[in-house]
Short mmCIF file of C-alpha atoms (C1' of nucleotides) in Angstrom, two decimals:
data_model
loop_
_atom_site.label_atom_id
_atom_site.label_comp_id
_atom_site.label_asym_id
_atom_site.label_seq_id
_atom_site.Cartn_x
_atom_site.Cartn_y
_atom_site.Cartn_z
CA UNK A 231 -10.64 -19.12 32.93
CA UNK A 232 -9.64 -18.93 28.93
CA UNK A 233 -5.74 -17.31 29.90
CA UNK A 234 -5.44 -14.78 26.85
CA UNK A 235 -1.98 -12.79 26.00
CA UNK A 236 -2.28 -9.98 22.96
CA UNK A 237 0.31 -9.06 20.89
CA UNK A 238 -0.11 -5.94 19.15
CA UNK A 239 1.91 -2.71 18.67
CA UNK A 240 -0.50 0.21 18.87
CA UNK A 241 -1.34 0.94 22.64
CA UNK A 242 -4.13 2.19 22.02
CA UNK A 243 -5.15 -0.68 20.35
CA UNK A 244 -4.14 -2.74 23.62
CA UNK A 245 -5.91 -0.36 25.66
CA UNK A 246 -9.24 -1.18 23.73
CA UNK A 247 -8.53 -4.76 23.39
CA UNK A 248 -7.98 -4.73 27.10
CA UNK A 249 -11.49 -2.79 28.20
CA UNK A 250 -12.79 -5.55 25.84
CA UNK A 251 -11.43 -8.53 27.37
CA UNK A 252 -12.27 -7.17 31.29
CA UNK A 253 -15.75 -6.86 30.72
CA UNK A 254 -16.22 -10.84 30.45
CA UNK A 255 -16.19 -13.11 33.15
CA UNK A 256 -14.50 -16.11 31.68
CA UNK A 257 -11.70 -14.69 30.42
CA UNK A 258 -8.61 -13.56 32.28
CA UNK A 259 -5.87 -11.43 30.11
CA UNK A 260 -2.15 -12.15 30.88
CA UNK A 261 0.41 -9.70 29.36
CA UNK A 262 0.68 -7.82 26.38
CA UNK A 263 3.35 -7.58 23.83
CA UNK A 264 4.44 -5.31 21.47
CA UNK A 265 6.25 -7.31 18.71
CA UNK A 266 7.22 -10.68 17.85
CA UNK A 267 11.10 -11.26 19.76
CA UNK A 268 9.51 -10.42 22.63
CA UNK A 269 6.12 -12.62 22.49
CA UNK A 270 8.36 -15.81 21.73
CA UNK A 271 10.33 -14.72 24.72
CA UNK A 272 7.65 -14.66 26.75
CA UNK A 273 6.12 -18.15 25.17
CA UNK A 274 9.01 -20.43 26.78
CA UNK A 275 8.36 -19.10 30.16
CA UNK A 276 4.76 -20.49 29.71
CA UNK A 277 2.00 -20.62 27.47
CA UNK A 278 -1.78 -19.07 27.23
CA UNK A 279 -4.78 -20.57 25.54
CA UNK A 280 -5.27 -17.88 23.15
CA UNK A 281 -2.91 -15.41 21.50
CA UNK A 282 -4.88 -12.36 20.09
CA UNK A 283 -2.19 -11.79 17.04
CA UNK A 284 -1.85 -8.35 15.12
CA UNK A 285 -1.04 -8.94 11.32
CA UNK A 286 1.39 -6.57 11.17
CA UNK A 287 3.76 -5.96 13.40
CA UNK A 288 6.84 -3.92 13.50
CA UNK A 289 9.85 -6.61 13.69
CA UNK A 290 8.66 -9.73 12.02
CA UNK A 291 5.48 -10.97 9.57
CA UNK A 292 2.02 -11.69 11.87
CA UNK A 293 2.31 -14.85 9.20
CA UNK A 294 5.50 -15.68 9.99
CA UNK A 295 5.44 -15.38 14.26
CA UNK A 296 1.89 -17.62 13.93
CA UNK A 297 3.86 -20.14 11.73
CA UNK A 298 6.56 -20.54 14.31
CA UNK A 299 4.75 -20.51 17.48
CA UNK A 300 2.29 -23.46 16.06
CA UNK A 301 5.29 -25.27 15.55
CA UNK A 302 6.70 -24.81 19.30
CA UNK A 303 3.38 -24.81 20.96
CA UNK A 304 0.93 -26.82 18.79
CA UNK A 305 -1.66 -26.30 21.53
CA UNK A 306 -1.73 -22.65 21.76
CA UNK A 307 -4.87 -21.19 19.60
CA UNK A 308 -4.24 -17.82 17.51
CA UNK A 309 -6.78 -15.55 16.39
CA UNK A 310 -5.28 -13.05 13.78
CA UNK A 311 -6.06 -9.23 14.00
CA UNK A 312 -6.03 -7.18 11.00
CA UNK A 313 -6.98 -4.16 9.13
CA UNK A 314 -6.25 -6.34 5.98
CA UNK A 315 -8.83 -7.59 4.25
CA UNK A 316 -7.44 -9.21 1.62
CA UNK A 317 -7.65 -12.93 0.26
CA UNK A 318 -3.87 -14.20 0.62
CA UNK A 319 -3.12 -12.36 3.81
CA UNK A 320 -6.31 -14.39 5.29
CA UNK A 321 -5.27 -17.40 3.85
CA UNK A 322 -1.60 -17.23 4.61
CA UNK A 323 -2.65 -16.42 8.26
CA UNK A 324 -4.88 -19.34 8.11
CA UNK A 325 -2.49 -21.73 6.31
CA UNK A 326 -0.10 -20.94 8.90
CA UNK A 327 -1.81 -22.62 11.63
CA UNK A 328 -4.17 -19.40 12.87
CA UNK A 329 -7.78 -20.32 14.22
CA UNK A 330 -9.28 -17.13 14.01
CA UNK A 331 -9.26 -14.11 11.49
CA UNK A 332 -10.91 -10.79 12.86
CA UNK A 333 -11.04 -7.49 11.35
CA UNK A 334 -10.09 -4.30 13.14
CA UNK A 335 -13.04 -3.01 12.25
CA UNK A 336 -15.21 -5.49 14.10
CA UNK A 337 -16.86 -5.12 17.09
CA UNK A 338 -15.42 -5.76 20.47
CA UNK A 339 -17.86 -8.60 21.26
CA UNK A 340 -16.75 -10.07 18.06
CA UNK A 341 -13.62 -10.93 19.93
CA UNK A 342 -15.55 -12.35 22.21
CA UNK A 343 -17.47 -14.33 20.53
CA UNK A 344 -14.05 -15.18 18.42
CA UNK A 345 -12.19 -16.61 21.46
CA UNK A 346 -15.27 -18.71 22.89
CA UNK A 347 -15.68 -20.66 19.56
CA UNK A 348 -11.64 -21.44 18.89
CA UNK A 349 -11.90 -22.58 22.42
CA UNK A 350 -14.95 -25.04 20.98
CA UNK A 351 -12.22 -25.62 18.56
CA UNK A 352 -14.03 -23.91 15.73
CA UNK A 353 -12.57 -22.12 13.50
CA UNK A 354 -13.97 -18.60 13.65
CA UNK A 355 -14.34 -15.98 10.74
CA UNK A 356 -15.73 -12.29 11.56
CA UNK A 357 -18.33 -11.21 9.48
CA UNK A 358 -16.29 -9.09 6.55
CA UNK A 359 -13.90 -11.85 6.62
CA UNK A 360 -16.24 -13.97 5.26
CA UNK A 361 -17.66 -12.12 3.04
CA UNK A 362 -13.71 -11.24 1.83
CA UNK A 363 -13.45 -15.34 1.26
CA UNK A 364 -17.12 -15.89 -0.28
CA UNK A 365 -16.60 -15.04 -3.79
CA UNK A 366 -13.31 -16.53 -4.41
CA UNK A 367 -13.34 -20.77 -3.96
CA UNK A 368 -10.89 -21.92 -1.23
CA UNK A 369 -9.06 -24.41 -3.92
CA UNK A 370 -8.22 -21.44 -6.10
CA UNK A 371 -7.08 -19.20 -3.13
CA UNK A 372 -3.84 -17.93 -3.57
CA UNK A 373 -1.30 -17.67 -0.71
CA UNK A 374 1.30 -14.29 -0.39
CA UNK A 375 4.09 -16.03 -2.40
CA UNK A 376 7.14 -16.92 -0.52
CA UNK A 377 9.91 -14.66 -2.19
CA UNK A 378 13.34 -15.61 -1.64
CA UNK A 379 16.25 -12.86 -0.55
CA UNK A 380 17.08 -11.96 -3.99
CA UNK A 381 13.89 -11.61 -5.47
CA UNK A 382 12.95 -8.93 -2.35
CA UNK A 383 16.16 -7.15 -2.69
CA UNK A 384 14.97 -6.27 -6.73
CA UNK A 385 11.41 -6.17 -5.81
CA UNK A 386 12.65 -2.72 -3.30
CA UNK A 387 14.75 -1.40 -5.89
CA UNK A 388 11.75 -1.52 -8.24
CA UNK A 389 9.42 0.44 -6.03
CA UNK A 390 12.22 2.76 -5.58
CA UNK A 391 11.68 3.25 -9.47
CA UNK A 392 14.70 2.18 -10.44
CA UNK A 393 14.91 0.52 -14.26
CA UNK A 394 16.40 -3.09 -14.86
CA UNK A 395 19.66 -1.50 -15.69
CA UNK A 396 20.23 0.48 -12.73
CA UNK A 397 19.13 -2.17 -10.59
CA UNK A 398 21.79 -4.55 -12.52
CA UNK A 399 24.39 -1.76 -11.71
CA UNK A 400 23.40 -1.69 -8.73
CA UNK A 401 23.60 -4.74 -7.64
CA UNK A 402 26.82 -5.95 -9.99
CA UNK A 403 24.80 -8.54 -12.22
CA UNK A 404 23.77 -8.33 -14.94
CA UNK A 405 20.93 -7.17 -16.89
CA UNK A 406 19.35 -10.64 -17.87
CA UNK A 407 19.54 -11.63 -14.43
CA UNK A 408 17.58 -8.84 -13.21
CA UNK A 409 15.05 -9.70 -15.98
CA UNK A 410 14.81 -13.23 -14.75
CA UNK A 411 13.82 -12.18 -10.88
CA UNK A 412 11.13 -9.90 -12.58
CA UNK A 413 9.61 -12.54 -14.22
CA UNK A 414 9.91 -15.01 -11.35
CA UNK A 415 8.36 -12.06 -9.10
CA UNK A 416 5.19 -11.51 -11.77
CA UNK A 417 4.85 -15.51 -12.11
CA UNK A 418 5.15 -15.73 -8.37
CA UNK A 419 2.57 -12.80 -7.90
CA UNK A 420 0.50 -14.58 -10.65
CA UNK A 421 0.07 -11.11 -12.61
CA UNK A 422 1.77 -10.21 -15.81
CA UNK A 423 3.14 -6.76 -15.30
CA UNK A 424 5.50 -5.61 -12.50
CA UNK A 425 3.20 -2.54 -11.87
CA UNK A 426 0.46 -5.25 -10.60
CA UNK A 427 3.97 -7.11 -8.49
CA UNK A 428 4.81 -3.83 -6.90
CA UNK A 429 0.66 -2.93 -5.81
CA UNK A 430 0.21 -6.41 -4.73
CA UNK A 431 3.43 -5.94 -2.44
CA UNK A 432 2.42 -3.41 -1.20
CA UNK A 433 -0.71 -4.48 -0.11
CA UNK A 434 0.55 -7.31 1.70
CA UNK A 435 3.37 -4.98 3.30
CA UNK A 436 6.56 -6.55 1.25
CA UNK A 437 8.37 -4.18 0.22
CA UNK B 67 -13.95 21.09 30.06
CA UNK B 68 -12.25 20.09 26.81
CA UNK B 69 -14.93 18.73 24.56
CA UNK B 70 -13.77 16.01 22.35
CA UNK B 71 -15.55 14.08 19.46
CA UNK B 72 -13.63 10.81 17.89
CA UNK B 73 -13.83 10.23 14.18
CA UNK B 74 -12.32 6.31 14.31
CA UNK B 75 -13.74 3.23 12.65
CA UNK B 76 -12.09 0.76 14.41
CA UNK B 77 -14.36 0.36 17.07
CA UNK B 78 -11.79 -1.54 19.17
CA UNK B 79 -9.85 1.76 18.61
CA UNK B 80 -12.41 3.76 19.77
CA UNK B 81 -12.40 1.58 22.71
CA UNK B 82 -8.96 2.07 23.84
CA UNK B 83 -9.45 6.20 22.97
CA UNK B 84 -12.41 6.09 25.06
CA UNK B 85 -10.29 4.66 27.90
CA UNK B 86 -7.49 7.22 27.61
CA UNK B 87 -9.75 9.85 27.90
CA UNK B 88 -11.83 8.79 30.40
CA UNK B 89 -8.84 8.92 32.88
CA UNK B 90 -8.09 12.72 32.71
CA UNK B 91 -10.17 14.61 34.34
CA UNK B 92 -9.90 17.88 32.40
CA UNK B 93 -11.51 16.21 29.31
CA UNK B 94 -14.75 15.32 28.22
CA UNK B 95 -16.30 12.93 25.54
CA UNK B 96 -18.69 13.98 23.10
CA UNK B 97 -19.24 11.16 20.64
CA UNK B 98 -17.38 9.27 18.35
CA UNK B 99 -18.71 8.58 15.11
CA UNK B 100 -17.82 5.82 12.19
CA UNK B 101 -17.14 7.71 9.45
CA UNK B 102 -16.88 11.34 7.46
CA UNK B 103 -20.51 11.58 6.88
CA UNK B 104 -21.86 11.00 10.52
CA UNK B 105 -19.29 13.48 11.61
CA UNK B 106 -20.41 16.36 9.66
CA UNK B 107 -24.36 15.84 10.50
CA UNK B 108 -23.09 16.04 13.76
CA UNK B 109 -21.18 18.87 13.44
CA UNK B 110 -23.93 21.07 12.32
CA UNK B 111 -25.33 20.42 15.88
CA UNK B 112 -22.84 21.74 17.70
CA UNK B 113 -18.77 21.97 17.65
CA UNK B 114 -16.63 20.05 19.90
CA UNK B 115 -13.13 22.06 21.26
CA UNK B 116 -10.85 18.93 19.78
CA UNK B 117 -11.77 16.30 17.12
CA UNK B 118 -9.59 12.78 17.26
CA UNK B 119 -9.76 12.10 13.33
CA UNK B 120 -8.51 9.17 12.12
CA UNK B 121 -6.82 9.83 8.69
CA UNK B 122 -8.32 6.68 7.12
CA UNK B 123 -12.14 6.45 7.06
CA UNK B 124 -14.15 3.97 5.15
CA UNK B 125 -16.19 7.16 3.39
CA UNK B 126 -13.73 10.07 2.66
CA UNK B 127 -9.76 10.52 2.77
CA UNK B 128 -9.50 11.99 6.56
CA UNK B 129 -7.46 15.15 4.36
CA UNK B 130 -10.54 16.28 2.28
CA UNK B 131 -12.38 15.63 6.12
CA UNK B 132 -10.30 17.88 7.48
CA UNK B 133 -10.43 20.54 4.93
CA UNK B 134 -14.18 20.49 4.85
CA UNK B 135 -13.93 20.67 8.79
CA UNK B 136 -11.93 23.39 9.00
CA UNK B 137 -13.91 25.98 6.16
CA UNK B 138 -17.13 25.63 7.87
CA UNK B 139 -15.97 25.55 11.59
CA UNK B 140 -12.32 27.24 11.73
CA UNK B 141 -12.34 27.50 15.37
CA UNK B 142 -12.54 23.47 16.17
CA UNK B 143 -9.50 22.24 16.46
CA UNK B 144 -8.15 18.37 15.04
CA UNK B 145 -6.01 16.13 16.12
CA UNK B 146 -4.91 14.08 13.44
CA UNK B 147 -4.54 9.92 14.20
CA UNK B 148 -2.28 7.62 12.04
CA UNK B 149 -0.94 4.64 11.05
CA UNK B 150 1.15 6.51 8.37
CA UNK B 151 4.34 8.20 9.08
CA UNK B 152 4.74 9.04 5.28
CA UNK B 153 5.88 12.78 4.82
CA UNK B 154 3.16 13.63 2.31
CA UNK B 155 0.24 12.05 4.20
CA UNK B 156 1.47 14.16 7.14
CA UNK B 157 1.96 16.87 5.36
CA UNK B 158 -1.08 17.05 3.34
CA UNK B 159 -3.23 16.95 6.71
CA UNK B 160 -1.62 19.76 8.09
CA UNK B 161 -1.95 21.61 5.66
CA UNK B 162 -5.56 20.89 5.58
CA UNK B 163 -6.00 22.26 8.95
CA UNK B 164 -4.59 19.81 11.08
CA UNK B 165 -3.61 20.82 14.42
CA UNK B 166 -2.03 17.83 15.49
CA UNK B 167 -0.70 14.62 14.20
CA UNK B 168 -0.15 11.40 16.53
CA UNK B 169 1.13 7.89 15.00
CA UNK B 170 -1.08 4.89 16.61
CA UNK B 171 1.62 3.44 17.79
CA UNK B 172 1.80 6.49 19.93
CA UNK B 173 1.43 5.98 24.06
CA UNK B 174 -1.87 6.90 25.43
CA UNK B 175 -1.08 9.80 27.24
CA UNK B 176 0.81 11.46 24.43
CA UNK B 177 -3.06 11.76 22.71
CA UNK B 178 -3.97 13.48 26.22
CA UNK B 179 -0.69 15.57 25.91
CA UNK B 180 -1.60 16.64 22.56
CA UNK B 181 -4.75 17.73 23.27
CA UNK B 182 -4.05 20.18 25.58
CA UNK B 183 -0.80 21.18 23.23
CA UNK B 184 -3.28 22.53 20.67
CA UNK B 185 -6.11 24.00 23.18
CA UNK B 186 -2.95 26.33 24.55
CA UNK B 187 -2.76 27.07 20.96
CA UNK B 188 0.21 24.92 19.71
CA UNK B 189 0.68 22.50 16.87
CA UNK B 190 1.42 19.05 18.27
CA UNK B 191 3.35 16.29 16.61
CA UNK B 192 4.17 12.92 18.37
CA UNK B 193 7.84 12.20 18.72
CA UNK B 194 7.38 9.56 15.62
CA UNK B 195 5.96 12.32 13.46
CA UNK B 196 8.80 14.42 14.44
CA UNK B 197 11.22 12.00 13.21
CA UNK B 198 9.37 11.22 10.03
CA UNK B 199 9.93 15.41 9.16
CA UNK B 200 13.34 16.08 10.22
CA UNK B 201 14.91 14.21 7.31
CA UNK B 202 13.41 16.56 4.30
CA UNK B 203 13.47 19.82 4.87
CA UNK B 204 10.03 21.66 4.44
CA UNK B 205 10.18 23.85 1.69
CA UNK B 206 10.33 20.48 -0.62
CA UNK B 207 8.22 18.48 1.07
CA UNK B 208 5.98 17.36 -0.84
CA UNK B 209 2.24 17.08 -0.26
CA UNK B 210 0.33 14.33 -1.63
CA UNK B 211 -0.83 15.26 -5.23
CA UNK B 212 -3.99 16.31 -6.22
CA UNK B 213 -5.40 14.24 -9.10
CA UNK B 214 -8.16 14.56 -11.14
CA UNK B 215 -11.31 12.69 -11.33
CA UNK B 216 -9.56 11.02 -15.12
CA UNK B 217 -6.54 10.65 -13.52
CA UNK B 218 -7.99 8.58 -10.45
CA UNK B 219 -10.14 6.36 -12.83
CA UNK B 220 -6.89 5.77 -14.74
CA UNK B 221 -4.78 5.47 -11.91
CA UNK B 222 -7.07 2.64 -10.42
CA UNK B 223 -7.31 0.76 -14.01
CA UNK B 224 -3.30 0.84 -14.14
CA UNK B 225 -3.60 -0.64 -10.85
CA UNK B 226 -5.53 -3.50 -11.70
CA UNK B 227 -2.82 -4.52 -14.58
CA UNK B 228 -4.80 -3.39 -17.48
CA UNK B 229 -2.36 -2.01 -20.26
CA UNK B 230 -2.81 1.27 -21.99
CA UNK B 231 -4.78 -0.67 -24.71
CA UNK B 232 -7.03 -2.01 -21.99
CA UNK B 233 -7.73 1.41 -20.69
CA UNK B 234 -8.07 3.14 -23.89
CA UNK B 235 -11.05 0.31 -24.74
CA UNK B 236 -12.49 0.32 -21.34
CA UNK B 237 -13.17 3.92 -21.02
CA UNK B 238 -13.20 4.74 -24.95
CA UNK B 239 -10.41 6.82 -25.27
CA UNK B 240 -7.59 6.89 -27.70
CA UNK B 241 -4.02 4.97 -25.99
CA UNK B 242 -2.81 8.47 -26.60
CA UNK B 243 -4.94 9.85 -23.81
CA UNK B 244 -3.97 7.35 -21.99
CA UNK B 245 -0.44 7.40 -22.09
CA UNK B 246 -1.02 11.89 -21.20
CA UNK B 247 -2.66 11.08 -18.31
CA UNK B 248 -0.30 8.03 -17.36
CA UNK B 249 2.54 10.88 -17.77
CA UNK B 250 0.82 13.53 -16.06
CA UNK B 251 0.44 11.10 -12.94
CA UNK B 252 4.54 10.21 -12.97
CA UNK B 253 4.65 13.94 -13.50
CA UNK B 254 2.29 14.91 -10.00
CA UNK B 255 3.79 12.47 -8.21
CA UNK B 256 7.28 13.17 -9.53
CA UNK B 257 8.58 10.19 -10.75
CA UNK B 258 9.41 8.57 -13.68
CA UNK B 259 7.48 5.22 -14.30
CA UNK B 260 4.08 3.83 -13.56
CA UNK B 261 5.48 1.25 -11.11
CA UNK B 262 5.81 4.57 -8.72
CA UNK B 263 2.89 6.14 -9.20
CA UNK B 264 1.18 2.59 -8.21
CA UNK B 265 3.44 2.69 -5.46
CA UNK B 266 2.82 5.70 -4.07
CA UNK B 267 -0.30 5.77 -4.63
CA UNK B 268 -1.07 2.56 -2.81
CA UNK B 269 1.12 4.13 0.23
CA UNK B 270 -0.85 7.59 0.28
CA UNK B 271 -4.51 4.64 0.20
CA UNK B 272 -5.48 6.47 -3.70
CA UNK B 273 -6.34 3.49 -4.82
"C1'" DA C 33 25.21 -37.28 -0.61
"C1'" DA C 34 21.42 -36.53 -3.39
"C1'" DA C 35 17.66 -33.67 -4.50
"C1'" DA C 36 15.51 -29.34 -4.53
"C1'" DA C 37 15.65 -24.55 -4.57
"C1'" DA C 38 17.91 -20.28 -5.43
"C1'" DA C 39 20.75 -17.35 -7.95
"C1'" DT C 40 23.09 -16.41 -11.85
"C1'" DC C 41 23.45 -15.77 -16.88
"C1'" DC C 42 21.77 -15.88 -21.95
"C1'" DC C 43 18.79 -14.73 -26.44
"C1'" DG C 44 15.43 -12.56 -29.85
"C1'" DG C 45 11.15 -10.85 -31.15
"C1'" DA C 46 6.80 -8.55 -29.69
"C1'" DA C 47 4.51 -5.42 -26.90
"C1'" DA C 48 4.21 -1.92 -24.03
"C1'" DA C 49 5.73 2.23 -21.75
"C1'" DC C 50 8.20 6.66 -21.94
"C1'" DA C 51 9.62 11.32 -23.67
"C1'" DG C 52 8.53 15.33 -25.88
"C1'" DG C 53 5.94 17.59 -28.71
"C1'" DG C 54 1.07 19.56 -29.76
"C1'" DG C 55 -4.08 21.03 -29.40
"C1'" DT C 56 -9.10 21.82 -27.51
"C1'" DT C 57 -12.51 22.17 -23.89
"C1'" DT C 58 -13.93 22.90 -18.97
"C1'" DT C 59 -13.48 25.06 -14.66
"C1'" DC C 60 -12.18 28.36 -11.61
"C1'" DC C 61 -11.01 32.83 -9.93
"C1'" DC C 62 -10.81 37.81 -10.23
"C1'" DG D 44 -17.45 38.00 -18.40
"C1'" DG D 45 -12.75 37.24 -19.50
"C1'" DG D 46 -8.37 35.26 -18.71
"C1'" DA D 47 -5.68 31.62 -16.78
"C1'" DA D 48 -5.16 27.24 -15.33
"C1'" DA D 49 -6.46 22.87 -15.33
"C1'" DA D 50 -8.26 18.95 -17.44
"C1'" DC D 51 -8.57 16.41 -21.31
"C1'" DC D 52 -7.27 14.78 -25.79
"C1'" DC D 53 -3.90 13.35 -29.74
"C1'" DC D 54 0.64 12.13 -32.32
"C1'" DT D 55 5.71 10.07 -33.25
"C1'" DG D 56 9.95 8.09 -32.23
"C1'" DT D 57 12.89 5.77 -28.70
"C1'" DT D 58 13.57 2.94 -24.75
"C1'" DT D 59 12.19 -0.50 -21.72
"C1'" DT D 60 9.70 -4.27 -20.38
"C1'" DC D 61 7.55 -8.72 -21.38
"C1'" DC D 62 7.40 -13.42 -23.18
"C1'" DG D 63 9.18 -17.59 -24.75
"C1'" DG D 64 12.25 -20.32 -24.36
"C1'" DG D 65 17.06 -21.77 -22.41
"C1'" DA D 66 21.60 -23.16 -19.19
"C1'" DT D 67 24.98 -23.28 -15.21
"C1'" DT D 68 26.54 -22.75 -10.55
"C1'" DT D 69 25.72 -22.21 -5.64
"C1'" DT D 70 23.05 -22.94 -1.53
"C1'" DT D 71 19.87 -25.19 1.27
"C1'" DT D 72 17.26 -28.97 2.84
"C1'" DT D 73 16.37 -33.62 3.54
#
DNA sequence: AAAAAAATCCCGGAAAACAGGGGTTTTCCC
DNA sequence: GGGAAAACCCCTGTTTTCCGGGATTTTTTT
């Protein structure tokens, strides 16, 4: 029996997941969790083979959680859930130790079929994923950048609209400084205009 | 019976809504279907009491679904489901018809609790959704603006990081008209720099 | 304790966006 | 069909951001 736990934040989600996981033989489903404090929790008491993993989840980063548990528990296989389809969150999630990417809008047996191959120790793509990663070579692929504290803290205040100066105010530095994040953010972002910083945050759910 | 049709791409989704409504016996399941098209077909085969309508479909925004729902068969009531919680999004549906608005990350049984809110004639909103309103009060809220076909084609260009110059080329328009529809945007979406309207329009999925 | 990374500050010129004005053509509603 | 509103288009001056270099001081990590 493949032990599976999902971690996911939407019950209804769980619900489905759950129907989806009963209806096969092989694989027995042990707990569900809601967010990432209390899957890690959970994790010391024992581990499962598989860890279906939402992307997003309400206290910390789907990347973040699969980066930690890989380090505590090198043996535990994730498969990442998502309604993301975008390049860096794939590759972060992937980069990060994660065996599996699925979309949310795949089909149940997909997860199936997702869980059976990691356990082959393949790595296993769903079908839009794929086609998300053809046209862009792996070599080339960017990651989400790692932003430090700072650099978020401005990167907010910009969404919020706010212009260098007021964010200088704001914050009790100066004008320059605030300049020199933005740059940092766009050459971090690899775009050249913090409109394209603040959509590409967005997307990945920074800000 | 309370017939009930699910508009939901996530088939997984569906999944876990089929499983919800399965359990109460008062309630019966007519179909789900993928996306805005399917649903209309449908429609003009016969109404359901309650459609489930997810407010993100891979066609049409589920707002202008719910409009076009609502002029050609008032007496169907919809139940609006959503990852959002943003003000506009929510307000926007209901004012498009909506009867009902539930967060995903809402507990199963608050879907079957809302259903039978709005068949006794009520307008259901999950406890989230609640919480989301309180704050602004709802003379200003402010529903998600209503751009033009221009202003989308701009909107989307700005979004990629193209410059006004870029724009005016691409589309062979003067920067001028460019820069009136750039400041017609901040001014529908009341704000004062592009950044925002990328923003805001990446939150409300324009883009 | 050394090395690396982050955070802070600085400049000047070029490029772009913003603010506030105007006008013409579609589209929509009565 | 006519009027109003919306969509679309254009211009000028001012402000802000962007780009290209810098440099110094704290943290953090190894």
């Amino acid at each position: 029996m493949i032990k599976v736990i999902v971690v996911e934040d939407h019950p209804i989600m769980v619900e489905g997941l759950k129907n989806i996981l009963r209806s096969d033989a092989g694989i027995e489903l042990n707990g569900d969790y809601g967010d990432g404090k209390s899957v890690l929790q959970a994790l010391e008491k024992g581990q499962p083979d598989v860890i279906l993993m939402d992307v997003n989840l309400p206290d910390i980063s789907g990347v973040t959680l699969c980066g930690e548990v890989k380090k505590k528990y090198e043996d535990v296989k994730i498969i990442a859930l998502s309604i993301h389809d975008e390049q860096p969150v794939i590759h972060s999630m992937l980069q990060n130790g994660a065996s599996g990417y699925v979309l949310k809008n795949a089909l149940g047996n997909e997860i199936i079929r997702a869980i059976y191959a990691i356990m082959d120790g393949e790595e296993y793509l769903c079908s839009s994923t794929k086609e998300a990663l053809k046209n862009a070579d792996m070599e080339l692929l960017k990651a989400i950048p790692r932003i430090t504290r700072r650099e978020k803290e401005i990167l907010q205040l910009i969404g919020k609209g706010l212009t260098t100066m007021q964010i200088a105010d704001q914050l009790f530095i100066s004008t320059h400084t605030v300049e020199s994040h933005r740059k940092n953010l766009m050459e971090k972002f690899g775009v050249n205009n913090t409109t394209s910083v603040v959509k590409l945050a967005s997307e990945y759910k920074l800000l």
